[in-house]
Structures are given as C-alpha cells and as structure tokens.
PDB file of C-alpha atoms in Angstrom:
ATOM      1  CA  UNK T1409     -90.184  92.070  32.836  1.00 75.00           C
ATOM      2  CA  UNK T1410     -93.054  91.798  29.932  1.00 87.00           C
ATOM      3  CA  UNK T1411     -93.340  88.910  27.709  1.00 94.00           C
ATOM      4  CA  UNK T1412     -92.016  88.928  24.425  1.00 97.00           C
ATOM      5  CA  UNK T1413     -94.521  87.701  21.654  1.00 97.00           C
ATOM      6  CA  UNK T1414     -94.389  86.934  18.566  1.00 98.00           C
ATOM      7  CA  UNK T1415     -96.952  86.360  15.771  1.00 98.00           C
ATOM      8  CA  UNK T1416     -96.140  85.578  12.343  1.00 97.00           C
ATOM      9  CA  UNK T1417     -97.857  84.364   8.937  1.00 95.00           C
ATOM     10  CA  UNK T1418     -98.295  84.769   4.911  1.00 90.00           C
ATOM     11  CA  UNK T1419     -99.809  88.244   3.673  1.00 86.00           C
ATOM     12  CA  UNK T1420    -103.237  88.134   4.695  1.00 84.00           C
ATOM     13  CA  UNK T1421    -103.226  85.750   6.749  1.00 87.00           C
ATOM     14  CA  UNK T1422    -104.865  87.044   9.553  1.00 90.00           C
ATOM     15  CA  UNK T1423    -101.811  88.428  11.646  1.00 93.00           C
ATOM     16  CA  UNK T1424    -102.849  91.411  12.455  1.00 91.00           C
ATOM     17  CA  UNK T1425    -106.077  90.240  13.296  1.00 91.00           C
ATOM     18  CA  UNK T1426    -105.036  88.165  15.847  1.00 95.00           C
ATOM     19  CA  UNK T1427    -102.227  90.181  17.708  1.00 95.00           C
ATOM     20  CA  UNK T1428    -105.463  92.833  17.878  1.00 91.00           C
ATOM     21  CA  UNK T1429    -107.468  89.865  19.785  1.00 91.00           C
ATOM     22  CA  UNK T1430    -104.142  88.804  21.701  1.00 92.00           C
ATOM     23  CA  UNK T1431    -103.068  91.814  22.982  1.00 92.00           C
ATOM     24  CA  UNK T1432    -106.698  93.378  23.971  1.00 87.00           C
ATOM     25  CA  UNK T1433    -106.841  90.857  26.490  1.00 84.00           C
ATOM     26  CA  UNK T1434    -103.268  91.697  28.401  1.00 83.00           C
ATOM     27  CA  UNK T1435    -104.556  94.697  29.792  1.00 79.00           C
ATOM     28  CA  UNK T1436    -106.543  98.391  29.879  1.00 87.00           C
ATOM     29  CA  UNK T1437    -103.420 100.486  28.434  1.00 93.00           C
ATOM     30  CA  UNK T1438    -102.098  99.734  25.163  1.00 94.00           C
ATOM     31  CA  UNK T1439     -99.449 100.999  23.202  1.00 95.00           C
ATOM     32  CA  UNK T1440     -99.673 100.694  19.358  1.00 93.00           C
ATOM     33  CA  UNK T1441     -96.638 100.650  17.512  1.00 96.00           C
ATOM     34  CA  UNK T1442     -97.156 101.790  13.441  1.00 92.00           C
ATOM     35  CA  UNK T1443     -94.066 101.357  11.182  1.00 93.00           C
ATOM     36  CA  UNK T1444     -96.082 101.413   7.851  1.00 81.00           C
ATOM     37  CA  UNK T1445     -95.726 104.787   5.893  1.00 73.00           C
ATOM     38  CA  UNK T1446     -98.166 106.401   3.716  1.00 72.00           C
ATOM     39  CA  UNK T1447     -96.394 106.514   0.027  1.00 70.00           C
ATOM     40  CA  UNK T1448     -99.216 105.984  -1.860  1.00 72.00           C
ATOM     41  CA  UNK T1449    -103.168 105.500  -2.287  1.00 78.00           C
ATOM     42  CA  UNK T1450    -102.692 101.763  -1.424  1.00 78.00           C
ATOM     43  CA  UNK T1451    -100.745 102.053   1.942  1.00 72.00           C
ATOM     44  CA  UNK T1452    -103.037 104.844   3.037  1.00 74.00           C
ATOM     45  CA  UNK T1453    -105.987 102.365   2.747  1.00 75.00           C
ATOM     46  CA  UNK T1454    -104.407  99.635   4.440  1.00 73.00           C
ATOM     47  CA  UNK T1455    -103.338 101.845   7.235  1.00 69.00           C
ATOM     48  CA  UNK T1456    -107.051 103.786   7.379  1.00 71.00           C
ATOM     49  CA  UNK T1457    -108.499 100.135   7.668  1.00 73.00           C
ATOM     50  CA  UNK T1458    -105.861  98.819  10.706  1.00 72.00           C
ATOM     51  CA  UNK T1459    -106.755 102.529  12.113  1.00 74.00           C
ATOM     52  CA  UNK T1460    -110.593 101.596  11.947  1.00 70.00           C
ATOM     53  CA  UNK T1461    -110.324  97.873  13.463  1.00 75.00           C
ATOM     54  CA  UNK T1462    -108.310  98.977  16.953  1.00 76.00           C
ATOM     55  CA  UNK T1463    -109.864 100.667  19.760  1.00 81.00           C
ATOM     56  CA  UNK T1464    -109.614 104.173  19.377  1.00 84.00           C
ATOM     57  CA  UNK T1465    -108.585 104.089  23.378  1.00 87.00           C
ATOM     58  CA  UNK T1466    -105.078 102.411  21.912  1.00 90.00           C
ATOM     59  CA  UNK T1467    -102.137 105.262  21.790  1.00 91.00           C
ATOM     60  CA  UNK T1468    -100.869 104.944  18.535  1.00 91.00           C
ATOM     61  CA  UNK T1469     -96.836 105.771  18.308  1.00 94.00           C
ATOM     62  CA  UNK T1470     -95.928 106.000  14.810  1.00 91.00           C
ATOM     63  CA  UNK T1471     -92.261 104.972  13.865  1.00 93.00           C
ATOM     64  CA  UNK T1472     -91.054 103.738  10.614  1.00 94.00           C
ATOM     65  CA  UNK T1473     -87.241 102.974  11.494  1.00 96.00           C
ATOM     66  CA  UNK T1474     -86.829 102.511  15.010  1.00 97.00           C
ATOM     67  CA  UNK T1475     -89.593 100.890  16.887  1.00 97.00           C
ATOM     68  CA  UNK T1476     -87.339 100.219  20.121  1.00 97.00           C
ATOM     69  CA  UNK T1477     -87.772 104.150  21.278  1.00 97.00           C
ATOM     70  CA  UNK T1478     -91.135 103.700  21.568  1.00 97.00           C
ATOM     71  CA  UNK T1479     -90.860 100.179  23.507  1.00 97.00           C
ATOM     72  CA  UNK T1480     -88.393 102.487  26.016  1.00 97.00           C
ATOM     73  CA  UNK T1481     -90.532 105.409  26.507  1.00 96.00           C
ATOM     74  CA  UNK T1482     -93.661 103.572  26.898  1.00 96.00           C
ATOM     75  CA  UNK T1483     -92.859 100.226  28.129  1.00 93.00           C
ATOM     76  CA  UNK T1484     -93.554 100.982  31.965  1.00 94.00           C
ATOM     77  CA  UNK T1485     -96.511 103.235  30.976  1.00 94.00           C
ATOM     78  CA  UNK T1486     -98.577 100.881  29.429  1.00 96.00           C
ATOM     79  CA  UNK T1487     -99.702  97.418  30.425  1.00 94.00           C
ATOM     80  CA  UNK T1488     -98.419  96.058  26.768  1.00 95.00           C
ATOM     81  CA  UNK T1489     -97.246  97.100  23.169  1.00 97.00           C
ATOM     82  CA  UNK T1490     -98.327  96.013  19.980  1.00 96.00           C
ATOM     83  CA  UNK T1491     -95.448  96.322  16.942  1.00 97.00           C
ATOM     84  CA  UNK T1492     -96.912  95.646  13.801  1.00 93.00           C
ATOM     85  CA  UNK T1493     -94.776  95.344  12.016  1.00 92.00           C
ATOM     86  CA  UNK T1494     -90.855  94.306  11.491  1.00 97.00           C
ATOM     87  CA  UNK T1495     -91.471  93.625   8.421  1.00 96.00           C
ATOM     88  CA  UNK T1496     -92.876  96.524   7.183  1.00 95.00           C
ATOM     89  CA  UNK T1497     -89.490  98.246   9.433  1.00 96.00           C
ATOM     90  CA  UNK T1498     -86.651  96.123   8.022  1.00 97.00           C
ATOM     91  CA  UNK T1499     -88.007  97.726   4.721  1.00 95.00           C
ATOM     92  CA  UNK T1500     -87.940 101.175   5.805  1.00 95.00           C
ATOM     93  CA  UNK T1501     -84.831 100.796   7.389  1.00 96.00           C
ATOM     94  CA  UNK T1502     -83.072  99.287   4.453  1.00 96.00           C
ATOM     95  CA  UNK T1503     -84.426 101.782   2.328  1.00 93.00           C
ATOM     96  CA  UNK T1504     -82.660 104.493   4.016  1.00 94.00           C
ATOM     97  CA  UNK T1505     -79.426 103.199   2.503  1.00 95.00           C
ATOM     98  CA  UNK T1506     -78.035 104.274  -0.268  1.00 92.00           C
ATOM     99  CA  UNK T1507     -76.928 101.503  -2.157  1.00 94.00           C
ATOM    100  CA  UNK T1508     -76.510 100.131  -5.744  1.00 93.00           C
ATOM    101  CA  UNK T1509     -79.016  97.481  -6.042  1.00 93.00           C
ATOM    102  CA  UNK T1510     -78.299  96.246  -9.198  1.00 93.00           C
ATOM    103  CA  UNK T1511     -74.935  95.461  -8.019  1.00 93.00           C
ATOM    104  CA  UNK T1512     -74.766  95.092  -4.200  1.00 95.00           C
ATOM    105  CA  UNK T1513     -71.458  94.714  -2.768  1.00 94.00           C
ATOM    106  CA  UNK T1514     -71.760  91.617   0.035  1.00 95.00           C
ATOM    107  CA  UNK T1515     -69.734  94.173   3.071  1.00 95.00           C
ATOM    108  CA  UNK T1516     -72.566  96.878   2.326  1.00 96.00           C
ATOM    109  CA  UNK T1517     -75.086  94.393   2.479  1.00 96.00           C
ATOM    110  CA  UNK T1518     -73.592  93.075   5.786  1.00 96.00           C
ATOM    111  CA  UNK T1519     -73.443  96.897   6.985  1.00 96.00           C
ATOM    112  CA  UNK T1520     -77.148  97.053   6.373  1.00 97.00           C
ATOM    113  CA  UNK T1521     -77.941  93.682   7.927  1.00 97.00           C
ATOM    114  CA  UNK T1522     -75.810  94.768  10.591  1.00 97.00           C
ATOM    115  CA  UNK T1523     -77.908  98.342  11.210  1.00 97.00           C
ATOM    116  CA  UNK T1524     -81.378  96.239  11.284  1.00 98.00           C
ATOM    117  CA  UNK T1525     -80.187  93.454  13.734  1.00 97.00           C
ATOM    118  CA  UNK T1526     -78.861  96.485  16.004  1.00 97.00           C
ATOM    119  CA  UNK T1527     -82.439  98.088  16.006  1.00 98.00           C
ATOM    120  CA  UNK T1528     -84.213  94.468  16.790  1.00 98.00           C
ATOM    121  CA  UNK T1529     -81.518  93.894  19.774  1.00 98.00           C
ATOM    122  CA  UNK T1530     -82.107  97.574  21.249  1.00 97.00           C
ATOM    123  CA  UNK T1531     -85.966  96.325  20.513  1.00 97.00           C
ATOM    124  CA  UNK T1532     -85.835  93.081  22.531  1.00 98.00           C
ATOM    125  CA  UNK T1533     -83.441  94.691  25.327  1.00 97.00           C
ATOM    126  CA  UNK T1534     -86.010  97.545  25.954  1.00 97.00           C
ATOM    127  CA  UNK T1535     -88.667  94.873  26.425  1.00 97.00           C
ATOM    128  CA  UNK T1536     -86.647  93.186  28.386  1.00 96.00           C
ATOM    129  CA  UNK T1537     -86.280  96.112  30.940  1.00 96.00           C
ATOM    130  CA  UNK T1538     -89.969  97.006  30.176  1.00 95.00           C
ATOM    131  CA  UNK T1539     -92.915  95.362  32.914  1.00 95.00           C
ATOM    132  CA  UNK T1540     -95.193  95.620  29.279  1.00 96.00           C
ATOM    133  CA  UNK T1541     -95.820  92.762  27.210  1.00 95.00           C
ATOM    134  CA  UNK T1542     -94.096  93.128  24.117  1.00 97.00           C
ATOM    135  CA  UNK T1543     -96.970  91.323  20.861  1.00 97.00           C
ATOM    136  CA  UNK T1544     -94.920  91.659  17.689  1.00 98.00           C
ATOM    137  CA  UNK T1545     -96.042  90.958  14.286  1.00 97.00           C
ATOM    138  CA  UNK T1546     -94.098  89.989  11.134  1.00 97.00           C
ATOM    139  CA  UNK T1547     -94.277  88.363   8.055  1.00 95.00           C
ATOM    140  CA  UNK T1548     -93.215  85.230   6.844  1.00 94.00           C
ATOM    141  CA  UNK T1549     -91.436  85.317   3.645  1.00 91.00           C
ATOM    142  CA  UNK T1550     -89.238  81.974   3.477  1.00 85.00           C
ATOM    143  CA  UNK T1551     -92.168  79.985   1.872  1.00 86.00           C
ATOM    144  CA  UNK T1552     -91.572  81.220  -1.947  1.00 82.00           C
ATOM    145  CA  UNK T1553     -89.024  80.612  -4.583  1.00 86.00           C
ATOM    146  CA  UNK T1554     -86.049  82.622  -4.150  1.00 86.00           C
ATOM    147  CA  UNK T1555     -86.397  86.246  -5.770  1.00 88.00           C
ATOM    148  CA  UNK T1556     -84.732  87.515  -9.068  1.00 90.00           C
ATOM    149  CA  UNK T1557     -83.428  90.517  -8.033  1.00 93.00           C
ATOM    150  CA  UNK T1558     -80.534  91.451  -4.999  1.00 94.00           C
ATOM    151  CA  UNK T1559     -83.251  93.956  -3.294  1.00 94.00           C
ATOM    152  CA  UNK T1560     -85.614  91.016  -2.805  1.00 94.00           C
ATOM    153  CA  UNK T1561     -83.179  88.452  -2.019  1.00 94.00           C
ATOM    154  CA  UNK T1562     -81.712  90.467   0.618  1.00 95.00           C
ATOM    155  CA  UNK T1563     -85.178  91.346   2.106  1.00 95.00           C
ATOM    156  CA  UNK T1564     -86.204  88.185   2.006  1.00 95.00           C
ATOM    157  CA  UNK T1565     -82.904  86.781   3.821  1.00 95.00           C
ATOM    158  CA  UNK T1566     -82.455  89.670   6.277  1.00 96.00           C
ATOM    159  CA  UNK T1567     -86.487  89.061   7.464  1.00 96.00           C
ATOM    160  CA  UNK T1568     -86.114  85.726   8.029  1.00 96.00           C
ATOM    161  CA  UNK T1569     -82.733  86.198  10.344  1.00 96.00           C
ATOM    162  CA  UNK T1570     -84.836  88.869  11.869  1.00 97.00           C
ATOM    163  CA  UNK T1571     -87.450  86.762  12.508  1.00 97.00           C
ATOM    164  CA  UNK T1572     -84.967  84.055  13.950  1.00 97.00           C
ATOM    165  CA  UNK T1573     -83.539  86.258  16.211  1.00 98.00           C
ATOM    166  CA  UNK T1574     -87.148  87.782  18.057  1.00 98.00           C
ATOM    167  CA  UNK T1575     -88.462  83.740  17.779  1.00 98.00           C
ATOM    168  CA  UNK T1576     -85.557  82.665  19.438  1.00 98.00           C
ATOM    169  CA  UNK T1577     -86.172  85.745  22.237  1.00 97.00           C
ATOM    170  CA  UNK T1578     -89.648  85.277  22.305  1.00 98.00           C
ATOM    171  CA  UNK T1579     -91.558  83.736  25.485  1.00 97.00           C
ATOM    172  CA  UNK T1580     -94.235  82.707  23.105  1.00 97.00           C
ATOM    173  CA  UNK T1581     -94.887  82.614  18.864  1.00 98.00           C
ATOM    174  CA  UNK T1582     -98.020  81.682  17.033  1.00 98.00           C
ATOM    175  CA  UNK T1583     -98.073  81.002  12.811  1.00 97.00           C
ATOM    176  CA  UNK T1584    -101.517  82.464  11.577  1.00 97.00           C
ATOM    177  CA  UNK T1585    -102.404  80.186   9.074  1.00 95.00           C
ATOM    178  CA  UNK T1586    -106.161  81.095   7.538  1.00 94.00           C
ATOM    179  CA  UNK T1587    -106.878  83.239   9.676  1.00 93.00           C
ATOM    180  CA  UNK T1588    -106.210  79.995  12.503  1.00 96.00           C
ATOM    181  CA  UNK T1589    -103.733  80.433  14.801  1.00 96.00           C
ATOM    182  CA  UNK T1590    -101.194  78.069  15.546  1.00 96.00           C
ATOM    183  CA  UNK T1591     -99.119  78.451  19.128  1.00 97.00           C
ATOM    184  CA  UNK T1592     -95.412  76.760  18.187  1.00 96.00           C
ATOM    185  CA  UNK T1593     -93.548  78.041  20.750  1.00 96.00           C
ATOM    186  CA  UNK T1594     -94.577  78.740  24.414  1.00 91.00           C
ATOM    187  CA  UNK T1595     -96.730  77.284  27.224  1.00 81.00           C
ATOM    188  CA  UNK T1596    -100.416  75.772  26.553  1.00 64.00           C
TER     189      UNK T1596
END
C-alpha cells in the first residue's frame, strides 16, 4: 500500500510547485493526474505552463470528474501519482449538476455533496489498494470571509469537508505557505 499525501495552500502559493519537487523524488514512473479543463484563454495558459514545468517523461492522465479511475488503472503501474487538483475536481463535478443556484434547495445540495465525497472515498480506497504513492494537491479556501452567493458558499464548504476527509486519510500533509512548506501532519 502507497502513501497518501497531501499538500495544500492559498492560490499561488507554491502548491504545485512543491508536490512537482515531492513527488520527483518517490520514484522513476510517475503518473500525472490533470483535472483542470481548458474553457478559456486563461486556463489554457495555466495548464500550458504546469505542462512546461513537469518532466515530459511524466504520463499525463487527464480527468476532470473522476480522478479515482486513473489512481485504479495506474496505481500498480507506476511508482506514484500526482492529483492536482481536488479542487479544481469538486468544481467540475459540481458543475455537472443541474441546479438552481440562485435558490438551492439544502437535499440537492446534500445530493451533490454526497456525489463528490463518493468520488474522494473511491479515490482514497484505490490508493489504498494501490503499492503507488498517492501526492494530492488542493486548495485552501477556509481563510476568507464567507461568500455572497449559494454557488460559492457551497464550494467553499464542500472543499473544505473534502479536504477534511483526504487530511484525515492522509499518511502525511504539508501547508505551502510562500512558496515554504510546512509538514503538519506526518513523520519528520
């Protein structure tokens, strides 16, 4: 059984980064797991530039929605796997629901909540049965005020159960702070 990782910070902060420098050093076969999607001129820069700072000898397994196929599939073919990130899934995930979001009914958000958690325990059960390390990245999005709208408010809340749930799971997590990372769970 892999490790579970996780690696979590602000926008910018260097996350991405990191779990790059992390997971190069866990071994010669790497997985990369993309769940950003190209919608506009913006997200196809940011994803040209993560494309550009990873070895091009990383096998890149794109996957919006359900990240814990790829963990399945791969996870005894590679020495580890590099999600980046839940975040960036939740979002696609919830978006594939059609919903009201200017007035939200609480047992369709729960239905939605419910369809994400599922995903991130099929996620942490397949690296449980996989012998690759598992280096997950995510955002943290507790620090702010709480947002205006039921869209953000619901992100916002169903990321940071999310991010519970793999911390909790996780054999090690590190907040990247400044580009510094900081180990707050897991062995020195």
């Amino acid at each position: 059984m892999g490790r579970v990782i996780l690696v979590t910070g602000g926008a910018r902060s260097g996350k991405s980064s990191f779990a790059e420098q992390l997971i190069a050093g866990l071994g010669r076969k790497i997985a990369y797991i993309a769940t950003a999607r190209s919608l506009d001129a913006e997200m196809e820069d940011r994803i040209a530039k993560h494309r550009l700072q990873r070895p091009t000898s990383w096998q890149t397994f794109e996957t919006p929605t359900e990240p814990s196929r790829v963990v399945v599939a791969q996870g005894n073919q590679v020495d580890a796997l590099l999600l980046d990130c839940l975040t960036v899934m939740i979002t696609n995930r919830i978006l594939t629901h059609a919903i009201d979001w200017d007035q939200p009914s609480v047992p369709r958000l729960g239905e939605i909540e419910a369809d994400i958690l599922g995903e991130i325990n099929a996620l942490l059960a397949a690296a449980a049965d996989s012998r690759a390390d598992l280096v997950a990245v995510t955002n943290e999005v507790g620090y702010g005020i709480v947002p205006i709208s039921p869209l953000s408010r619901f992100f916002r809340d169903c990321a940071g159960r999310v991010n519970q749930r793999v911390a909790a799971a996780a054999d090690e997590v590190y907040l990247v702070v400044s580009g510094i990372p900081v180990r707050i769970k897991g062995d020195a």
